[in-house]
Amino acid sequence: MQEVIVIGMNYSIALGVIRSLGIFGYGVRLLALNQRVEEIAGSSKYVTKCVRTIFEPGSIFQGLDELGGKDDRILVIPLNDRCCRIIDEHYDILSGRFILPNMNGTPGAISDFMDKIKQKKCAEKCGMKTAAGREYSTDDDGISLAKDEVRYPCFLKPAASANIPNSKTALSVCKNEEELLHAMTASRDKGCGMVLIEEYLNVTKEICIYGVAGNGFVYAPALIETVREGVAEHRGVAAEGIVRSANSIGDIKEKVIRLVRSIGLTGLFCVDLLQCDDGIYFSEINLRGGGSEYSATLAGANLPGTLADMVYKEKTAGPEDISREVHFLNERIELDAFRNGHLSAKDYHRHCKSPTERFIQSDTDPEPWKRYKQYEYLCRTIGMIRRVIPESLFQKLKRLRTA
């Protein structure tokens, strides 16, 4: 049995990719970047070996070496922007032994294309609409320039998502100069040196195309429509969504395929789009699997499995379309919202009882669900504690616990 190395920092995404590969007959060696990934995703029946390490380049390379063993040319699927950047920036060293996501086999090309301005220019060349905007430095000169030039309301985001941890928390709608100053300063404090500030769009729906590319072929079968998005670090990720055929947005699908083909990508991708009153706008492309990756598999478009087939079996055929629509719930997004006080216990349980398909719960691969329920119990206990003690005291206890 051929195997694939999956690098995961999010147990829900990692588990979905693991199961997708397992369905196609591949074993998975998991490099877990935190305890939850090891405990929950690592307990899947499709995982043949799991190594847990910390998020640090040397440790990641050591983990890859251990998982690779004596085998050569093993496919590696990283599922986090910052991890993708680390792998890509060392492509020339790692590619001799591992098969990695890449753009035309060029070291550093994926990292370079994480720049949202470059993505927007490429999208425009492929015929897609983009919001007007430009990059600004978050130093004093950049902030001063932005204050002089920006019109309100505006939308601010990191120039590259890999620039800071939890990049979703840096997304800001700024209605005035004071809010802009706060958002830019907060981004700088998080280590983000460049931000993209765009005109504010009246977005009626957030959608995302999921696909896979390899051997010169690009497939983009699934369109994920957000019903309810997450909060805080999960902003922009579907807590609840619907998988529809990407054909439903007409020629936008072909423009996305043209974009991905033009950059010579081998790997998973997802393209964030914004549906507005005057059409659909390109937002950004993620050169990795996304938070709703497993929903495409549930809908009949197994993208991770297709990537492995392209790499190992040199197949060119892939899913042109989904086989059915799927209404799904991402349990992790719901649990994090409850744990962090953004969702009441009543609403959490109501959402979890809804007749939607799930990312973690599975009758055919039950152990991750058992581990998840144990973690849920811990979160419920923490949630009850947070509701009976002052928030300031809770944060103090949390700092003492992690010190």
PDB file of C-alpha atoms in Angstrom, residues 156-297:
ATOM      1  CA  LEU A 156      -7.959  45.279   5.748  1.00  0.00           C
ATOM      2  CA  LYS A 157      -6.209  41.907   5.671  1.00  0.00           C
ATOM      3  CA  PRO A 158      -2.620  40.601   5.823  1.00  0.00           C
ATOM      4  CA  ALA A 159      -0.808  40.894   2.486  1.00  0.00           C
ATOM      5  CA  ALA A 160      -0.041  37.172   2.864  1.00  0.00           C
ATOM      6  CA  SER A 161      -1.929  34.883   5.259  1.00  0.00           C
ATOM      7  CA  ALA A 162       1.291  33.073   6.181  1.00  0.00           C
ATOM      8  CA  ASN A 163       2.746  36.308   7.574  1.00  0.00           C
ATOM      9  CA  ILE A 164       1.077  35.880  10.972  1.00  0.00           C
ATOM     10  CA  PRO A 165      -0.486  33.091  13.060  1.00  0.00           C
ATOM     11  CA  ASN A 166      -4.297  33.041  13.112  1.00  0.00           C
ATOM     12  CA  SER A 167      -4.440  35.430  10.162  1.00  0.00           C
ATOM     13  CA  LYS A 168      -8.256  35.422  10.233  1.00  0.00           C
ATOM     14  CA  THR A 169      -8.135  37.511  13.424  1.00  0.00           C
ATOM     15  CA  ALA A 170      -6.415  40.295  11.460  1.00  0.00           C
ATOM     16  CA  LEU A 171      -9.341  40.785   9.046  1.00  0.00           C
ATOM     17  CA  SER A 172     -10.980  44.143   9.737  1.00  0.00           C
ATOM     18  CA  VAL A 173     -13.696  46.363   8.320  1.00  0.00           C
ATOM     19  CA  CYS A 174     -12.674  49.938   9.111  1.00  0.00           C
ATOM     20  CA  LYS A 175     -15.333  52.655   9.065  1.00  0.00           C
ATOM     21  CA  ASN A 176     -13.063  55.561   9.986  1.00  0.00           C
ATOM     22  CA  GLU A 177      -9.475  56.636  10.571  1.00  0.00           C
ATOM     23  CA  GLU A 178      -9.473  55.545  14.216  1.00  0.00           C
ATOM     24  CA  GLU A 179     -10.492  51.987  13.322  1.00  0.00           C
ATOM     25  CA  LEU A 180      -7.914  51.870  10.513  1.00  0.00           C
ATOM     26  CA  LEU A 181      -5.145  52.996  12.866  1.00  0.00           C
ATOM     27  CA  HIS A 182      -6.167  50.352  15.405  1.00  0.00           C
ATOM     28  CA  ALA A 183      -6.281  47.574  12.763  1.00  0.00           C
ATOM     29  CA  MET A 184      -2.880  48.456  11.283  1.00  0.00           C
ATOM     30  CA  THR A 185      -1.262  48.759  14.692  1.00  0.00           C
ATOM     31  CA  ALA A 186      -2.761  45.438  15.802  1.00  0.00           C
ATOM     32  CA  SER A 187      -1.438  43.763  12.647  1.00  0.00           C
ATOM     33  CA  ARG A 188       2.025  45.204  13.287  1.00  0.00           C
ATOM     34  CA  ASP A 189       1.945  43.983  16.886  1.00  0.00           C
ATOM     35  CA  LYS A 190       1.191  40.479  15.596  1.00  0.00           C
ATOM     36  CA  GLY A 191       4.295  40.597  13.387  1.00  0.00           C
ATOM     37  CA  CYS A 192       2.587  41.466  10.107  1.00  0.00           C
ATOM     38  CA  GLY A 193       4.705  43.996   8.194  1.00  0.00           C
ATOM     39  CA  MET A 194       2.426  44.452   5.177  1.00  0.00           C
ATOM     40  CA  VAL A 195      -1.351  44.648   4.862  1.00  0.00           C
ATOM     41  CA  LEU A 196      -3.710  44.910   1.909  1.00  0.00           C
ATOM     42  CA  ILE A 197      -6.382  47.599   2.196  1.00  0.00           C
ATOM     43  CA  GLU A 198      -9.257  47.354  -0.276  1.00  0.00           C
ATOM     44  CA  GLU A 199     -12.517  49.085  -1.026  1.00  0.00           C
ATOM     45  CA  TYR A 200     -15.405  47.705   1.000  1.00  0.00           C
ATOM     46  CA  LEU A 201     -17.685  45.466  -1.060  1.00  0.00           C
ATOM     47  CA  ASN A 202     -21.336  44.823  -0.315  1.00  0.00           C
ATOM     48  CA  VAL A 203     -21.007  41.046  -0.092  1.00  0.00           C
ATOM     49  CA  THR A 204     -24.234  39.076  -0.347  1.00  0.00           C
ATOM     50  CA  LYS A 205     -22.673  35.618  -0.175  1.00  0.00           C
ATOM     51  CA  GLU A 206     -19.245  34.091   0.552  1.00  0.00           C
ATOM     52  CA  ILE A 207     -18.366  31.153  -1.688  1.00  0.00           C
ATOM     53  CA  CYS A 208     -15.268  29.089  -2.325  1.00  0.00           C
ATOM     54  CA  ILE A 209     -14.199  26.802  -5.173  1.00  0.00           C
ATOM     55  CA  TYR A 210     -12.251  23.687  -4.164  1.00  0.00           C
ATOM     56  CA  GLY A 211      -9.989  21.889  -6.594  1.00  0.00           C
ATOM     57  CA  VAL A 212      -6.838  19.936  -7.379  1.00  0.00           C
ATOM     58  CA  ALA A 213      -4.088  20.328  -9.954  1.00  0.00           C
ATOM     59  CA  GLY A 214      -1.440  17.975 -11.303  1.00  0.00           C
ATOM     60  CA  ASN A 215       0.172  16.691 -14.500  1.00  0.00           C
ATOM     61  CA  GLY A 216      -0.956  19.842 -16.292  1.00  0.00           C
ATOM     62  CA  PHE A 217      -4.621  19.228 -15.468  1.00  0.00           C
ATOM     63  CA  VAL A 218      -6.862  21.263 -13.165  1.00  0.00           C
ATOM     64  CA  TYR A 219     -10.185  20.176 -11.685  1.00  0.00           C
ATOM     65  CA  ALA A 220     -12.480  22.511  -9.739  1.00  0.00           C
ATOM     66  CA  PRO A 221     -15.716  20.598  -9.143  1.00  0.00           C
ATOM     67  CA  ALA A 222     -16.981  21.846  -5.776  1.00  0.00           C
ATOM     68  CA  LEU A 223     -18.445  25.167  -4.721  1.00  0.00           C
ATOM     69  CA  ILE A 224     -18.808  25.676  -0.964  1.00  0.00           C
ATOM     70  CA  GLU A 225     -21.442  28.196   0.049  1.00  0.00           C
ATOM     71  CA  THR A 226     -21.205  29.501   3.602  1.00  0.00           C
ATOM     72  CA  VAL A 227     -24.450  29.298   5.577  1.00  0.00           C
ATOM     73  CA  ARG A 228     -22.880  30.358   8.889  1.00  0.00           C
ATOM     74  CA  GLU A 229     -19.264  31.400   9.272  1.00  0.00           C
ATOM     75  CA  GLY A 230     -17.006  30.940  12.259  1.00  0.00           C
ATOM     76  CA  VAL A 231     -15.879  33.722  14.574  1.00  0.00           C
ATOM     77  CA  ALA A 232     -12.537  35.130  15.736  1.00  0.00           C
ATOM     78  CA  GLU A 233      -9.736  32.896  14.402  1.00  0.00           C
ATOM     79  CA  HIS A 234     -12.294  31.017  12.275  1.00  0.00           C
ATOM     80  CA  ARG A 235     -13.751  34.082  10.586  1.00  0.00           C
ATOM     81  CA  GLY A 236     -14.297  33.356   6.903  1.00  0.00           C
ATOM     82  CA  VAL A 237     -14.456  29.576   7.489  1.00  0.00           C
ATOM     83  CA  ALA A 238     -17.810  27.824   7.095  1.00  0.00           C
ATOM     84  CA  ALA A 239     -19.150  26.521  10.398  1.00  0.00           C
ATOM     85  CA  GLU A 240     -22.134  25.353   8.377  1.00  0.00           C
ATOM     86  CA  GLY A 241     -22.258  25.210   4.607  1.00  0.00           C
ATOM     87  CA  ILE A 242     -23.571  23.638   1.435  1.00  0.00           C
ATOM     88  CA  VAL A 243     -21.537  21.974  -1.302  1.00  0.00           C
ATOM     89  CA  ARG A 244     -22.893  22.754  -4.757  1.00  0.00           C
ATOM     90  CA  SER A 245     -21.609  22.173  -8.260  1.00  0.00           C
ATOM     91  CA  ALA A 246     -19.028  24.766  -9.313  1.00  0.00           C
ATOM     92  CA  ASN A 247     -20.816  24.787 -12.666  1.00  0.00           C
ATOM     93  CA  SER A 248     -23.512  26.852 -10.937  1.00  0.00           C
ATOM     94  CA  ILE A 249     -21.385  30.018 -11.243  1.00  0.00           C
ATOM     95  CA  GLY A 250     -20.924  29.730 -15.007  1.00  0.00           C
ATOM     96  CA  ASP A 251     -17.699  30.927 -16.592  1.00  0.00           C
ATOM     97  CA  ILE A 252     -16.147  31.900 -13.221  1.00  0.00           C
ATOM     98  CA  LYS A 253     -15.223  28.237 -12.812  1.00  0.00           C
ATOM     99  CA  GLU A 254     -13.305  28.262 -16.102  1.00  0.00           C
ATOM    100  CA  LYS A 255     -11.546  31.484 -15.109  1.00  0.00           C
ATOM    101  CA  VAL A 256     -10.436  29.852 -11.843  1.00  0.00           C
ATOM    102  CA  ILE A 257      -9.132  26.833 -13.769  1.00  0.00           C
ATOM    103  CA  ARG A 258      -7.294  29.181 -16.138  1.00  0.00           C
ATOM    104  CA  LEU A 259      -5.669  30.946 -13.185  1.00  0.00           C
ATOM    105  CA  VAL A 260      -4.502  27.720 -11.528  1.00  0.00           C
ATOM    106  CA  ARG A 261      -3.223  26.312 -14.817  1.00  0.00           C
ATOM    107  CA  SER A 262      -1.302  29.531 -15.521  1.00  0.00           C
ATOM    108  CA  ILE A 263       0.748  29.251 -12.314  1.00  0.00           C
ATOM    109  CA  GLY A 264       1.674  25.600 -12.912  1.00  0.00           C
ATOM    110  CA  LEU A 265       0.413  24.318  -9.571  1.00  0.00           C
ATOM    111  CA  THR A 266       0.660  20.742  -8.387  1.00  0.00           C
ATOM    112  CA  GLY A 267      -1.438  20.358  -5.251  1.00  0.00           C
ATOM    113  CA  LEU A 268      -4.747  21.158  -3.595  1.00  0.00           C
ATOM    114  CA  PHE A 269      -6.243  24.636  -3.752  1.00  0.00           C
ATOM    115  CA  CYS A 270      -9.315  26.644  -2.827  1.00  0.00           C
ATOM    116  CA  VAL A 271     -10.330  30.019  -4.210  1.00  0.00           C
ATOM    117  CA  ASP A 272     -12.309  32.459  -2.060  1.00  0.00           C
ATOM    118  CA  LEU A 273     -14.926  34.419  -3.996  1.00  0.00           C
ATOM    119  CA  LEU A 274     -17.303  37.186  -2.980  1.00  0.00           C
ATOM    120  CA  GLN A 275     -20.752  37.378  -4.534  1.00  0.00           C
ATOM    121  CA  CYS A 276     -21.891  41.012  -4.695  1.00  0.00           C
ATOM    122  CA  ASP A 277     -24.752  42.910  -6.286  1.00  0.00           C
ATOM    123  CA  ASP A 278     -22.702  43.597  -9.423  1.00  0.00           C
ATOM    124  CA  GLY A 279     -21.138  40.150  -9.831  1.00  0.00           C
ATOM    125  CA  ILE A 280     -18.599  37.753  -8.340  1.00  0.00           C
ATOM    126  CA  TYR A 281     -15.231  39.068  -7.147  1.00  0.00           C
ATOM    127  CA  PHE A 282     -11.982  37.168  -6.650  1.00  0.00           C
ATOM    128  CA  SER A 283     -10.709  37.447  -3.058  1.00  0.00           C
ATOM    129  CA  GLU A 284      -7.718  35.101  -2.775  1.00  0.00           C
ATOM    130  CA  ILE A 285      -6.402  31.638  -3.560  1.00  0.00           C
ATOM    131  CA  ASN A 286      -5.124  29.256  -0.893  1.00  0.00           C
ATOM    132  CA  LEU A 287      -2.448  26.930  -2.270  1.00  0.00           C
ATOM    133  CA  ARG A 288      -3.434  24.086   0.065  1.00  0.00           C
ATOM    134  CA  GLY A 289      -6.506  22.201   1.211  1.00  0.00           C
ATOM    135  CA  GLY A 290      -9.122  24.375   2.916  1.00  0.00           C
ATOM    136  CA  GLY A 291     -11.218  24.135   6.049  1.00  0.00           C
ATOM    137  CA  SER A 292     -14.142  22.493   4.202  1.00  0.00           C
ATOM    138  CA  GLU A 293     -11.994  20.057   2.190  1.00  0.00           C
ATOM    139  CA  TYR A 294     -13.814  16.950   3.391  1.00  0.00           C
ATOM    140  CA  SER A 295     -17.188  18.328   2.313  1.00  0.00           C
ATOM    141  CA  ALA A 296     -16.106  17.942  -1.330  1.00  0.00           C
ATOM    142  CA  THR A 297     -15.268  14.288  -0.638  1.00  0.00           C
TER     143      THR A 297
END
